[in-house]
Coordinates of C-alpha atoms and ligand atoms in Angstrom, one line a residue:
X1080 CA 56.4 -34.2 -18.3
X1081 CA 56.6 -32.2 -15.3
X1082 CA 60.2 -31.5 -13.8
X1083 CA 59.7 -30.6 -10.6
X1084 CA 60.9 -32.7 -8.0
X1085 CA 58.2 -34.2 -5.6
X1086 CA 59.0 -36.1 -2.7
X1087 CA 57.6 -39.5 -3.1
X1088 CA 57.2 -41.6 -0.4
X1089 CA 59.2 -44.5 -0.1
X1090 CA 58.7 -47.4 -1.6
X1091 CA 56.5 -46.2 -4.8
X1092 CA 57.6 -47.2 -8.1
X1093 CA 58.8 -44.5 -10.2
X1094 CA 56.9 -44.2 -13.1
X1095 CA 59.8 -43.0 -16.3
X1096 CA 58.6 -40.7 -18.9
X1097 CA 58.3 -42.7 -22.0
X1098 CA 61.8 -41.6 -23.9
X1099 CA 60.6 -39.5 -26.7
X1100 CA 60.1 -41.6 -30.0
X1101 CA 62.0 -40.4 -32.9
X1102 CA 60.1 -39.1 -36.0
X1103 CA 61.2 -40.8 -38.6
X1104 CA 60.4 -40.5 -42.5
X1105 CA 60.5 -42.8 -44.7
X1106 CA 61.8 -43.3 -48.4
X1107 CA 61.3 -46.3 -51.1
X1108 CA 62.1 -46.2 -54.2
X1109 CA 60.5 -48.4 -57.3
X1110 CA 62.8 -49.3 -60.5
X1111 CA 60.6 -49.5 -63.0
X1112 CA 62.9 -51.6 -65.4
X1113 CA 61.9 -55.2 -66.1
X1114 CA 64.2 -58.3 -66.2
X1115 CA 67.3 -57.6 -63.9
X1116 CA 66.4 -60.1 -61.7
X1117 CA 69.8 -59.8 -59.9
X1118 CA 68.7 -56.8 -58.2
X1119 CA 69.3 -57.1 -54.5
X1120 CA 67.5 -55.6 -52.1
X1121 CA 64.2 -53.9 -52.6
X1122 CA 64.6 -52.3 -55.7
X1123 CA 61.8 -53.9 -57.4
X1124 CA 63.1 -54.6 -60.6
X1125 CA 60.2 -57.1 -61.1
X1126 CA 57.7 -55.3 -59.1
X1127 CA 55.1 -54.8 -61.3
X1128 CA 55.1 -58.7 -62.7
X1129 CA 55.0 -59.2 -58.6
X1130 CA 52.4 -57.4 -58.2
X1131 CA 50.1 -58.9 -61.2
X1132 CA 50.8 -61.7 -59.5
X1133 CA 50.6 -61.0 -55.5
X1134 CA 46.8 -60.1 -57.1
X1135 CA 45.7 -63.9 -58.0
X1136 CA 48.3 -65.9 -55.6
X1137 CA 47.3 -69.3 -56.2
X1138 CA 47.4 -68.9 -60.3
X1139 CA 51.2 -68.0 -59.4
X1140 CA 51.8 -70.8 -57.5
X1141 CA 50.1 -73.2 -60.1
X1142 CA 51.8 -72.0 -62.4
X1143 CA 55.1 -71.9 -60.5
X1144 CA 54.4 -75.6 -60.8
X1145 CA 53.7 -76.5 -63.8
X1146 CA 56.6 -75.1 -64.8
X1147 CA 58.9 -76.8 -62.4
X1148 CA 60.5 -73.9 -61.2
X1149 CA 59.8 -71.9 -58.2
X1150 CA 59.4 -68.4 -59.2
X1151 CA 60.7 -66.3 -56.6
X1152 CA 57.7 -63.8 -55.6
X1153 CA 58.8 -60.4 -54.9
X1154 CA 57.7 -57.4 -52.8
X1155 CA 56.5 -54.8 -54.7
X1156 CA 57.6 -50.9 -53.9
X1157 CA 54.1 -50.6 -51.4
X1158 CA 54.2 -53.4 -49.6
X1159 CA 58.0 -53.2 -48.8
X1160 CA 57.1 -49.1 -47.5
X1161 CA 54.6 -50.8 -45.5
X1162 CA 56.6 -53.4 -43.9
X1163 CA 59.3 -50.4 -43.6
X1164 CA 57.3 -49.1 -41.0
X1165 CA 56.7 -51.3 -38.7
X1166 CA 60.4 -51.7 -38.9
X1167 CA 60.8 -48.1 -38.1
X1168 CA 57.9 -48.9 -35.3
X1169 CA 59.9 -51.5 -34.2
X1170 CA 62.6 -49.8 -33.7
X1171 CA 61.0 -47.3 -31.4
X1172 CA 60.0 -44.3 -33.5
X1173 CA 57.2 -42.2 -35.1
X1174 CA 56.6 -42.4 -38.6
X1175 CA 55.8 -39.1 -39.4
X1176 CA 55.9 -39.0 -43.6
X1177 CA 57.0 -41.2 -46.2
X1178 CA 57.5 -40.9 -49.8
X1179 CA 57.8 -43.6 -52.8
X1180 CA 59.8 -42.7 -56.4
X1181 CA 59.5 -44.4 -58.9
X1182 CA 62.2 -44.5 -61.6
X1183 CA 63.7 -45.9 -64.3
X1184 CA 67.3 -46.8 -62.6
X1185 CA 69.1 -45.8 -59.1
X1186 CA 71.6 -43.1 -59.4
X1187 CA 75.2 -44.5 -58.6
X1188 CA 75.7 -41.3 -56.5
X1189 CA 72.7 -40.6 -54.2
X1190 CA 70.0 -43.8 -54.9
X1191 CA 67.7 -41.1 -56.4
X1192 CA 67.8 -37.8 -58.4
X1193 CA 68.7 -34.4 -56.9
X1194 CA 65.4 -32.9 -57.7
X1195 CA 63.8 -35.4 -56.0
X1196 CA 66.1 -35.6 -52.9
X1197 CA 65.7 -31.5 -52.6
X1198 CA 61.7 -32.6 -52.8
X1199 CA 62.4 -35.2 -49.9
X1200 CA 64.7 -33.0 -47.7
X1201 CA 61.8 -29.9 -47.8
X1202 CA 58.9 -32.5 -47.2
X1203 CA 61.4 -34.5 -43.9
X1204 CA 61.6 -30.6 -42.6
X1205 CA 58.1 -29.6 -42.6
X1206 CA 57.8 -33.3 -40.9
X1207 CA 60.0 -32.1 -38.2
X1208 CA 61.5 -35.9 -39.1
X1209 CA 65.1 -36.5 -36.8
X1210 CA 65.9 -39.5 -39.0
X1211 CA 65.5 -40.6 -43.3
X1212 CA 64.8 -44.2 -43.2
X1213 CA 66.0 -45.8 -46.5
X1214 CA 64.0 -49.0 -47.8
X1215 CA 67.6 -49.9 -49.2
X1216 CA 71.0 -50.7 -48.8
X1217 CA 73.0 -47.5 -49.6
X1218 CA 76.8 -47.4 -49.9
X1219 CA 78.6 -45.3 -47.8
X1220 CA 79.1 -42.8 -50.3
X1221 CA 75.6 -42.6 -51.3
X1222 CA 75.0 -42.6 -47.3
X1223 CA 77.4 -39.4 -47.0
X1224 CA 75.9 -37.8 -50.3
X1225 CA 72.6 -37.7 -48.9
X1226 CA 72.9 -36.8 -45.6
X1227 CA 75.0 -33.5 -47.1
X1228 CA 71.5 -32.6 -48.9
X1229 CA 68.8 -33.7 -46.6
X1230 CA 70.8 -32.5 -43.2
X1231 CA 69.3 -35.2 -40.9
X1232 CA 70.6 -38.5 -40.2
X1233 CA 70.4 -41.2 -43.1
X1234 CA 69.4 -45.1 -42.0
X1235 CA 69.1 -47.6 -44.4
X1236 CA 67.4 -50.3 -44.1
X1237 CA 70.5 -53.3 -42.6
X1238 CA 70.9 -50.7 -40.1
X1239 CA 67.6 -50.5 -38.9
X1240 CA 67.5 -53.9 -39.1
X1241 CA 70.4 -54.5 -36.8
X1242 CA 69.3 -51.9 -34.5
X1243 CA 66.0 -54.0 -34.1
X1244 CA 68.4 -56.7 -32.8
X1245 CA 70.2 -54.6 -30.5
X1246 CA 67.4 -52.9 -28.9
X1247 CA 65.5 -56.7 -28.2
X1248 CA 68.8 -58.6 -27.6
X1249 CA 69.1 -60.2 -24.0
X1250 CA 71.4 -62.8 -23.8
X1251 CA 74.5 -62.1 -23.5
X1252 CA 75.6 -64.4 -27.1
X1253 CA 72.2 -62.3 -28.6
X1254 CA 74.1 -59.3 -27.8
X1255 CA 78.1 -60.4 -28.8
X1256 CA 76.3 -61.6 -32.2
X1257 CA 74.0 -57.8 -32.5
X1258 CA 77.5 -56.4 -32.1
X1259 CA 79.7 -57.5 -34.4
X1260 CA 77.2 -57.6 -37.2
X1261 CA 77.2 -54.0 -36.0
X1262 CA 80.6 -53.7 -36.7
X1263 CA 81.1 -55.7 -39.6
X1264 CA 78.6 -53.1 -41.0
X1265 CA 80.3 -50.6 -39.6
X1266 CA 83.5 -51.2 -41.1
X1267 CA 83.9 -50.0 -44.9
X1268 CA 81.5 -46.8 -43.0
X1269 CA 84.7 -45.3 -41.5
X1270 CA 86.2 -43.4 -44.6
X1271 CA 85.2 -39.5 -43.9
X1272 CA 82.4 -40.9 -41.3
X1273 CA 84.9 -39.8 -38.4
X1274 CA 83.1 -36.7 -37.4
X1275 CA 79.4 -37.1 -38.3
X1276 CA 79.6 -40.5 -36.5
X1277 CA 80.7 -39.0 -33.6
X1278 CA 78.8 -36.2 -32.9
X1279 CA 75.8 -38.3 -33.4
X1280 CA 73.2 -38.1 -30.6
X1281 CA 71.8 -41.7 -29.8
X1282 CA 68.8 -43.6 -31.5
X1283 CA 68.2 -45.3 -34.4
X1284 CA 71.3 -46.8 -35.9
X1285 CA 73.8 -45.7 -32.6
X1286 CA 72.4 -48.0 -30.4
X1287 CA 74.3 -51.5 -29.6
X1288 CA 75.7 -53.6 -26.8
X1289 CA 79.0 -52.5 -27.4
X1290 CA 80.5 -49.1 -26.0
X1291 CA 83.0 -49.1 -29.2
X1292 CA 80.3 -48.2 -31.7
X1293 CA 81.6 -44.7 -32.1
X1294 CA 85.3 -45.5 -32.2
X1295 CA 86.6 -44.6 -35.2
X1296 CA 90.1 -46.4 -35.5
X1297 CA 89.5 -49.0 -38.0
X1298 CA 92.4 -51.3 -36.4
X1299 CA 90.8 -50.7 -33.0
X1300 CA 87.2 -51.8 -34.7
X1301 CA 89.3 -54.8 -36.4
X1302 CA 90.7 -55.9 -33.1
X1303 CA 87.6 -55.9 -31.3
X1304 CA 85.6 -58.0 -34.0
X1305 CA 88.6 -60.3 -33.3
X1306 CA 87.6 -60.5 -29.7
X1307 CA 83.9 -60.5 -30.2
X1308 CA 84.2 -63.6 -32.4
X1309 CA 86.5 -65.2 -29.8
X1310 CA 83.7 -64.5 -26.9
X1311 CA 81.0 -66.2 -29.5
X1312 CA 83.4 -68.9 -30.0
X1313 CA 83.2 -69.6 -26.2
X1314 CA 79.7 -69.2 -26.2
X1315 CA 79.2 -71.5 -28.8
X1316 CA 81.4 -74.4 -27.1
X1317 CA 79.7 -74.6 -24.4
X1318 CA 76.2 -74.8 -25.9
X1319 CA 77.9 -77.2 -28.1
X1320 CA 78.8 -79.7 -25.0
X1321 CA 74.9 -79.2 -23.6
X1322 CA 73.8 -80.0 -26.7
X1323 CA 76.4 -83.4 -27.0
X1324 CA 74.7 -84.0 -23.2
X1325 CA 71.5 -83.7 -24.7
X1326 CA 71.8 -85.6 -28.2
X1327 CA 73.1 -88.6 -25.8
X1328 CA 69.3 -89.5 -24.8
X1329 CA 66.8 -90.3 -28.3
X1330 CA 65.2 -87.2 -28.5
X1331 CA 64.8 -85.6 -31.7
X1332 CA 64.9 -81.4 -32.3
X1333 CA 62.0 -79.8 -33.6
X1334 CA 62.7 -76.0 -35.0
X1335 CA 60.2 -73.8 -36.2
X1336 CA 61.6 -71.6 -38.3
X1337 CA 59.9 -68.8 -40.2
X1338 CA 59.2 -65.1 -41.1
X1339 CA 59.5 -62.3 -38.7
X1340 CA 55.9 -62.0 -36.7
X1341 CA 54.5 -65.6 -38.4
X1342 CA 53.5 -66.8 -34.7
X1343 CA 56.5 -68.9 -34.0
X1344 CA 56.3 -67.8 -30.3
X1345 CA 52.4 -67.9 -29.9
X1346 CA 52.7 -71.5 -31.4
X1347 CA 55.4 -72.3 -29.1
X1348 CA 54.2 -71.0 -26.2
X1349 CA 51.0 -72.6 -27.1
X1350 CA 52.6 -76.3 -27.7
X1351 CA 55.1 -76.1 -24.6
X1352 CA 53.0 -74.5 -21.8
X1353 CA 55.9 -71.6 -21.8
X1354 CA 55.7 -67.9 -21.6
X1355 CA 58.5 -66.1 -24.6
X1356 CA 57.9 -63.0 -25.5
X1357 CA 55.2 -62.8 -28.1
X1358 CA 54.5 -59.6 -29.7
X1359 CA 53.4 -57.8 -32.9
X1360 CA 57.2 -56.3 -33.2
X1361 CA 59.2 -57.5 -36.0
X1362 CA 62.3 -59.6 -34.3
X1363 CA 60.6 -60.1 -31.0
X1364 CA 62.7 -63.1 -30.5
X1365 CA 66.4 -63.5 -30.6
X1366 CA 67.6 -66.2 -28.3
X1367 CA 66.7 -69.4 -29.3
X1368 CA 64.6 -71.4 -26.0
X1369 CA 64.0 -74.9 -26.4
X1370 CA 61.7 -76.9 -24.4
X1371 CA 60.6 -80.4 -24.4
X1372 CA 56.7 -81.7 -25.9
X1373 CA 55.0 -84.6 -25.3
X1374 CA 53.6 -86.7 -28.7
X1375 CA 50.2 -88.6 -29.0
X1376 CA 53.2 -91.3 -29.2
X1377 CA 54.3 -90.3 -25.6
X1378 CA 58.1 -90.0 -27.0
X1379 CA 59.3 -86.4 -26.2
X1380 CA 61.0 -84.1 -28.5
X1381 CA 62.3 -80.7 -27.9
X1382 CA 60.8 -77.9 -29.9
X1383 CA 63.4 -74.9 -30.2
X1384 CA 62.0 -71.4 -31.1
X1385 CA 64.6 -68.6 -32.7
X1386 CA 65.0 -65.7 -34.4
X1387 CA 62.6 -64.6 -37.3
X1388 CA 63.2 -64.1 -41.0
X1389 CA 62.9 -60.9 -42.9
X1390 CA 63.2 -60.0 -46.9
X1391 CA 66.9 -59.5 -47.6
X1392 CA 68.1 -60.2 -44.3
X1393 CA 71.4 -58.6 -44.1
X1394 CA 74.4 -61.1 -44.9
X1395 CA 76.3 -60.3 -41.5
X1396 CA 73.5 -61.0 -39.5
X1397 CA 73.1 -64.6 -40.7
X1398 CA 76.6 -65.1 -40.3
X1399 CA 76.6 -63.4 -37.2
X1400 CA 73.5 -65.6 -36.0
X1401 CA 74.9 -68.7 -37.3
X1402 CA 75.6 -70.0 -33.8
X1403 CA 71.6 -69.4 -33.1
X1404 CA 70.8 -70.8 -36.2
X1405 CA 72.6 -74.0 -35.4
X1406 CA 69.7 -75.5 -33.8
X1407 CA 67.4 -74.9 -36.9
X1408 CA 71.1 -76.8 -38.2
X1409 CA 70.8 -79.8 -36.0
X1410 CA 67.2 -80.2 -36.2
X1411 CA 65.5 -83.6 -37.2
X1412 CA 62.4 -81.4 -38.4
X1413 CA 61.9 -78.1 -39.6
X1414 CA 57.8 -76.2 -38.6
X1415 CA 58.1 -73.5 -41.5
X1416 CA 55.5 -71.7 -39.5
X1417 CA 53.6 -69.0 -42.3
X1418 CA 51.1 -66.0 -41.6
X1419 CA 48.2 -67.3 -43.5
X1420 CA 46.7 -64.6 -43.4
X1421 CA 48.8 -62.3 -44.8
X1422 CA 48.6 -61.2 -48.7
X1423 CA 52.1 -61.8 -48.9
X1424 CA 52.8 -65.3 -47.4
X1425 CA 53.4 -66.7 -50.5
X1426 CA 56.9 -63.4 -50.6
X1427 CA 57.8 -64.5 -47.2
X1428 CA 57.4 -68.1 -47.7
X1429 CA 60.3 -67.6 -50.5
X1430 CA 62.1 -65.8 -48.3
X1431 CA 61.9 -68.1 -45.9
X1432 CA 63.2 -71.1 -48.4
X1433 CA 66.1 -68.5 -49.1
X1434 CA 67.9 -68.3 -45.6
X1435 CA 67.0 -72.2 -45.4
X1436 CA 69.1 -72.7 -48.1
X1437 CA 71.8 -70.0 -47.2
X1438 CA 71.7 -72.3 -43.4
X1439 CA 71.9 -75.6 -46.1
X1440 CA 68.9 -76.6 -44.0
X1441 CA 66.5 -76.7 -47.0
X1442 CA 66.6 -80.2 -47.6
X1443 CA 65.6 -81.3 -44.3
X1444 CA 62.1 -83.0 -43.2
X1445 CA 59.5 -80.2 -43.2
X1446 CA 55.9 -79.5 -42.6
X1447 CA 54.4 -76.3 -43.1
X1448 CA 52.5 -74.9 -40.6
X1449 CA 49.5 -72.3 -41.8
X1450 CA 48.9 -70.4 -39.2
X1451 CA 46.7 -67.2 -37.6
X1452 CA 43.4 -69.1 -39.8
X1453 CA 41.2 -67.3 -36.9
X1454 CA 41.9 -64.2 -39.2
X1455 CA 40.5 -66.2 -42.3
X1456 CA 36.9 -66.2 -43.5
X1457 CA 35.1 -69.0 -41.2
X1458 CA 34.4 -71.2 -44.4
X1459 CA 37.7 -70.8 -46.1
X1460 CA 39.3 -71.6 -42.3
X1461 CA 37.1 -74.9 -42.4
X1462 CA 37.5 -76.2 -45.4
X1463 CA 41.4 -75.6 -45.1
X1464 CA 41.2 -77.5 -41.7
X1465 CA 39.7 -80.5 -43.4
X1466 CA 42.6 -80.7 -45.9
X1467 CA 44.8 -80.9 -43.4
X1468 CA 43.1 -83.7 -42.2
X1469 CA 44.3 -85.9 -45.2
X1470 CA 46.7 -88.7 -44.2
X1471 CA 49.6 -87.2 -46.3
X1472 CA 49.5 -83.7 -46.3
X1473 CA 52.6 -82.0 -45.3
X1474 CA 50.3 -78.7 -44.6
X1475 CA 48.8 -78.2 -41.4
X1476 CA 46.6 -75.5 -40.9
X1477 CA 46.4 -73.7 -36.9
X1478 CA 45.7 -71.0 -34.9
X1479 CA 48.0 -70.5 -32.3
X1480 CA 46.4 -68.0 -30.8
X1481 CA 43.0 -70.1 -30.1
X1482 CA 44.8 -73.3 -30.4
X1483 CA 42.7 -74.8 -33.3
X1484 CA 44.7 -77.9 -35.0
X1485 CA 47.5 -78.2 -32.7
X1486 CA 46.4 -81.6 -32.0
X1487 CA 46.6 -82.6 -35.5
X1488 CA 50.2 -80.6 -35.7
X1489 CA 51.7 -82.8 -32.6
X1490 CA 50.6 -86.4 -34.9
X1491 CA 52.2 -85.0 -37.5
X1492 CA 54.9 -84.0 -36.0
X1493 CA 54.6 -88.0 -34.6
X1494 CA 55.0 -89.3 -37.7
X1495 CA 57.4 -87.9 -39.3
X1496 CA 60.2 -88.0 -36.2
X1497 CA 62.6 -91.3 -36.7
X1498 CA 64.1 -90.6 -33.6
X1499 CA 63.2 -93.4 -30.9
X1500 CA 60.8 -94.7 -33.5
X1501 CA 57.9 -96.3 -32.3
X1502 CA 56.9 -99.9 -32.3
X1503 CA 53.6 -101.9 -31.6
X1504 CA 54.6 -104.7 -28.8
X1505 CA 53.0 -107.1 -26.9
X1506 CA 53.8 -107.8 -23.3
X1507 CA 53.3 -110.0 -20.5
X1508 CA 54.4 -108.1 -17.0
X1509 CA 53.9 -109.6 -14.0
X1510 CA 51.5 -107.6 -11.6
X1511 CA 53.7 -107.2 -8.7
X1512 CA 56.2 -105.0 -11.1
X1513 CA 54.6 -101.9 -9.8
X1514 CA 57.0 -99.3 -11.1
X1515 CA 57.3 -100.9 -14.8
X1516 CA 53.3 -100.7 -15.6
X1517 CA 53.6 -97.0 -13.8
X1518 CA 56.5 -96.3 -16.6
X1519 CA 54.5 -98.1 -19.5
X1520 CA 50.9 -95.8 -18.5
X1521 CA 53.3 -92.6 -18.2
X1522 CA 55.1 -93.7 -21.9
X1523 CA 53.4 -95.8 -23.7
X1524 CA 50.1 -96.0 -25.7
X1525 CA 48.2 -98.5 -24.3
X1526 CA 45.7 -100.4 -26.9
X1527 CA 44.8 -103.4 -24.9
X1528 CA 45.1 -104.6 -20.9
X1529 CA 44.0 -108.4 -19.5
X1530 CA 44.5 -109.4 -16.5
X1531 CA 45.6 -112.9 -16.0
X1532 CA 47.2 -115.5 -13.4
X1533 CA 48.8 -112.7 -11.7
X1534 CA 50.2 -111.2 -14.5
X1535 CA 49.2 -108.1 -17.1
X1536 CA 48.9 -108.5 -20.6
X1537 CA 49.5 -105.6 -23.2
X1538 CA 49.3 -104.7 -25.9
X1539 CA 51.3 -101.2 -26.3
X1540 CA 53.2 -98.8 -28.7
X1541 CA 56.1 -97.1 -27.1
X1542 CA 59.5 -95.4 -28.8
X1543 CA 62.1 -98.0 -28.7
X1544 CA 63.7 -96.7 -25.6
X1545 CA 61.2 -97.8 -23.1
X1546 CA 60.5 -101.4 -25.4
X1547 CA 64.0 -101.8 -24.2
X1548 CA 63.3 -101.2 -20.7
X1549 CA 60.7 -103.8 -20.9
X1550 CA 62.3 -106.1 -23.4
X1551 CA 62.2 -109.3 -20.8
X1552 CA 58.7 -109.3 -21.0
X1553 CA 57.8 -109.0 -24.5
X1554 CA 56.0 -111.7 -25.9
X1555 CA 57.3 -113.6 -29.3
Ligands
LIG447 N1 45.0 -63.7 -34.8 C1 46.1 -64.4 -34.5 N2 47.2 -63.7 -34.2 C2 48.3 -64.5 -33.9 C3 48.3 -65.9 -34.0 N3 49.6 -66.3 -33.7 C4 50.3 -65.2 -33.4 N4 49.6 -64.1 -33.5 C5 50.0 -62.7 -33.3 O1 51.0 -62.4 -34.2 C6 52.0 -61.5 -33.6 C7 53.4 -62.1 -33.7 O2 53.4 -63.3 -32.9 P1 54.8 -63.9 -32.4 O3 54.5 -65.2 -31.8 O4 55.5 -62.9 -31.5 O5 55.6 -64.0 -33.8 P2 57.1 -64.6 -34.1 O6 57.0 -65.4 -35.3 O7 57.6 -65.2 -32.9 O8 57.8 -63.2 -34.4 P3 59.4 -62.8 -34.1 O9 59.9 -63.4 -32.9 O10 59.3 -61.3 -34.0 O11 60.1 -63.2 -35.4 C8 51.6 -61.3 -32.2 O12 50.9 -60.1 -32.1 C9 50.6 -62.5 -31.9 O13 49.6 -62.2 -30.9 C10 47.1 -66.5 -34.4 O14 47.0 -67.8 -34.5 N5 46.1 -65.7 -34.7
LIG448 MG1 59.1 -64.8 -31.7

């Protein structure tokens, strides 16, 4: 970009220079040995059994079932590099290299051997790369070790994560909860972090809401968590009395919960008329928005859209989002809402059903929502579409995007609600009652109308709240 100054005339928008993107390189790493399937993170214990099975995805789920217990599908090495980088796209920079070990255990000291990590810091030079991006959780010692043999800055992958959320946080509760999961992270980093930390230049993994990121004083970090957590407290108390305002009229909460990039917002959007953010970024959304939707049944319910899932989602951001979550909490029905057109819906699915469960939301009234089937071979889409149609199916398949099955999504949703359940009545309303047969065409499904000595008779469905606003004229 040039630098010269040129006058401008008044009045025309300055046009920034896109910031320069940081080059970034990225590093997995694949443990080849079977059966510790306590392995956190993404070392792939079981990756090759996951990937035997990511090839034939409905024998695994058959046979998930027969045997009564949900096998948890995992990532394998690949696929989590790949989903790596549109992290690291998400966050703003270049990729510009990446490399995959494979091995028969992490080292304790540096995550992988020296050989390879003198491999890895010639290959992030030639790259020109200004950050390593881990596919891991290191420790802060392994953190430290590496970055003394690679010389560049060392992000693993919580941090990127959480940088994510700080970079599309806009409320200010998004941004309270960004930082203290920020600093909850932060916190066991200190030890001999003092200097690096702050001579550290901005980007990935130094960005946040809060100016105290660089602080080093652990008692100084410890008393601002304090008052971060007192701020989301406050927050939260006042959401909590809207929401006490709200849950005094019969309207039930609808949240549609599911993995990072699924179509939560496009569906939303879609079902509410509104305008969030939708975007191929991962964590696009942050602050939950809830807005009301009108059933075949003409009751209302609100629909809330949040935050998206991710693989290992890092502990202190579910605890820090907890006060988002709530509404997924509260709700009277959960929208899993999947990518059915992704190879590895079936992975995210189970991740998915993981934070459920960490929220103790799991048991709650679901229905799965299939969605993005405009990406789907035409046939396979149509046939899908017809199952859906079955009475009792707790699957519905949609595209948001072209809004194919949303219909059949809002009677589903319809019958599962219990909130203001609704009842067939028959009425007798005398014709000069203007207002009331106004309210009953607005709220009620109307099956039959006869007109008769100066009077209407009905025969409606309507949620319980308006049969009460009618309830002098309903017939035995
Ligand atoms: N082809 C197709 N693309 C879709 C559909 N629904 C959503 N998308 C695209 O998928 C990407 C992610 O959509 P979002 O609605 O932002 O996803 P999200 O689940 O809200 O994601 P986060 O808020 O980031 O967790 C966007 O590029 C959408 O345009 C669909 O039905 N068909
Ligand atoms: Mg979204």
């Amino acid at each position: 970009m040039a630098r010269t100054a040129k006058r401008v005339p008044l009045g025309t928008p300055v046009v920034r220079p896109e910031p320069e993107r940081e080059r970034a390189f990225l590093v997995g790493l694949e443990v080849r040995t079977r059966g510790r399937s306590g392995a956190k993170g993404t070392v792939t214990a079981q990756a090759s059994a996951a990937r035997d099975a990511a090839a034939m995805p409905t024998a695994k789920a058959e046979s998930a079932a027969k045997s009564g217990k949900p096998s948890i599908p995992e990532f394998d090495a690949d696929e989590s590099l790949a989903e790596l980088r549109t992290l690291a796209e998400s966050a703003g920079a270049e990729v510009v290299g990446e490399i995959l070990q494979r091995r028969d255990r992490p080292d304790p000291a540096t995550l992988i051997g020296a050989g390879k990590l003198e491999e890895i810091a010639g290959a992030a030079a030639s790259a020109d790369a200004d950050v390593l991006l881990f596919d891991h959780d290191l420790s802060p010692s392994q953190q430290r070790n590496i970055e003394k043999v690679i010389q560049r800055r060392v992000i693993d992958r919580t941090q990127l994560i959480l940088d994510i959320f700080a970079k599309h946080a806009r409320t200010r509760e998004g941004q309270l909860q960004v930082e203290l999961a920020q600093l909850q992270y932060m916190l066991p980093r200190l030890a001999g972090h003092g200097i690096e930390m702050s001579q550290l230049g901005g980007g990935i993994g130094t960005r946040g809401p809060g100016e105290t990121k660089l602080e080093t004083d652990r008692r100084k970090i410890a008393r601002r968590v304090r008052n971060v957590e007192q701020q989301i407290e406050n927050v939260r108390r006042i959401r909590t009395q809207q929401r006490q305002r709200r849950e005094s009229a019969p309207v039930a909460t609808v949240a549609l919960v599911g993995y990072t990039n699924a179509g939560k917002s496009t569906l939303f959007n879609a079902l509410t008329h509104a305008k969030v953010l939708e975007s191929p970024r991962m964590f696009a959304t942050l602050d939950p928005t809830l807005r009301g939707v009108d059933l075949p049944s003409k009751r209302k319910v609100l629909l809330s859209d949040t935050v998206g899932f991710i693989r290992s989602l890092p502990h202190t951001l579910v605890s820090a989002f907890r006060a988002t979550l709530e509404e997924v909490q509260r709700a009277s029905l959960i929208l899993h809402v999947s990518d059915a057109s992704s190879r590895l819906s079936a992975e995210q699915d189970a991740q998915v059903e993981i934070v459920l469960k960490e929220l103790e939301a799991e048991k709650k009234p679901r229905l799965r929502v299939m969605n993005k089937i405009d990406l789907l071979d035409d046939e396979v889409a149509q046939s899908l579409l017809a199952d859906s149609m079955r009475e009792e199916s707790k699957t519905v398949y949609v595209s948001a995007k072209e809004g194919t099955g949303l219909d059949k999504l809002l009677e589903r949703i319809d019958s599962v609600i219990e909130e203001d359940s609704v009842s067939r009545v028959h009425l007798r309303v005398p014709q000069k009652e203007g207002k009331m047969l106004a309210m009953l065409e607005a709220k009620a499904r109307i099956y039959s109308r006869k007109y008769k000595d100066g009077a209407v008779e009905l025969e409606v469905e309507a949620p319980a709240s308006v049969v009460r606003r009618v309830r002098e004229w309903v017939l035995a």
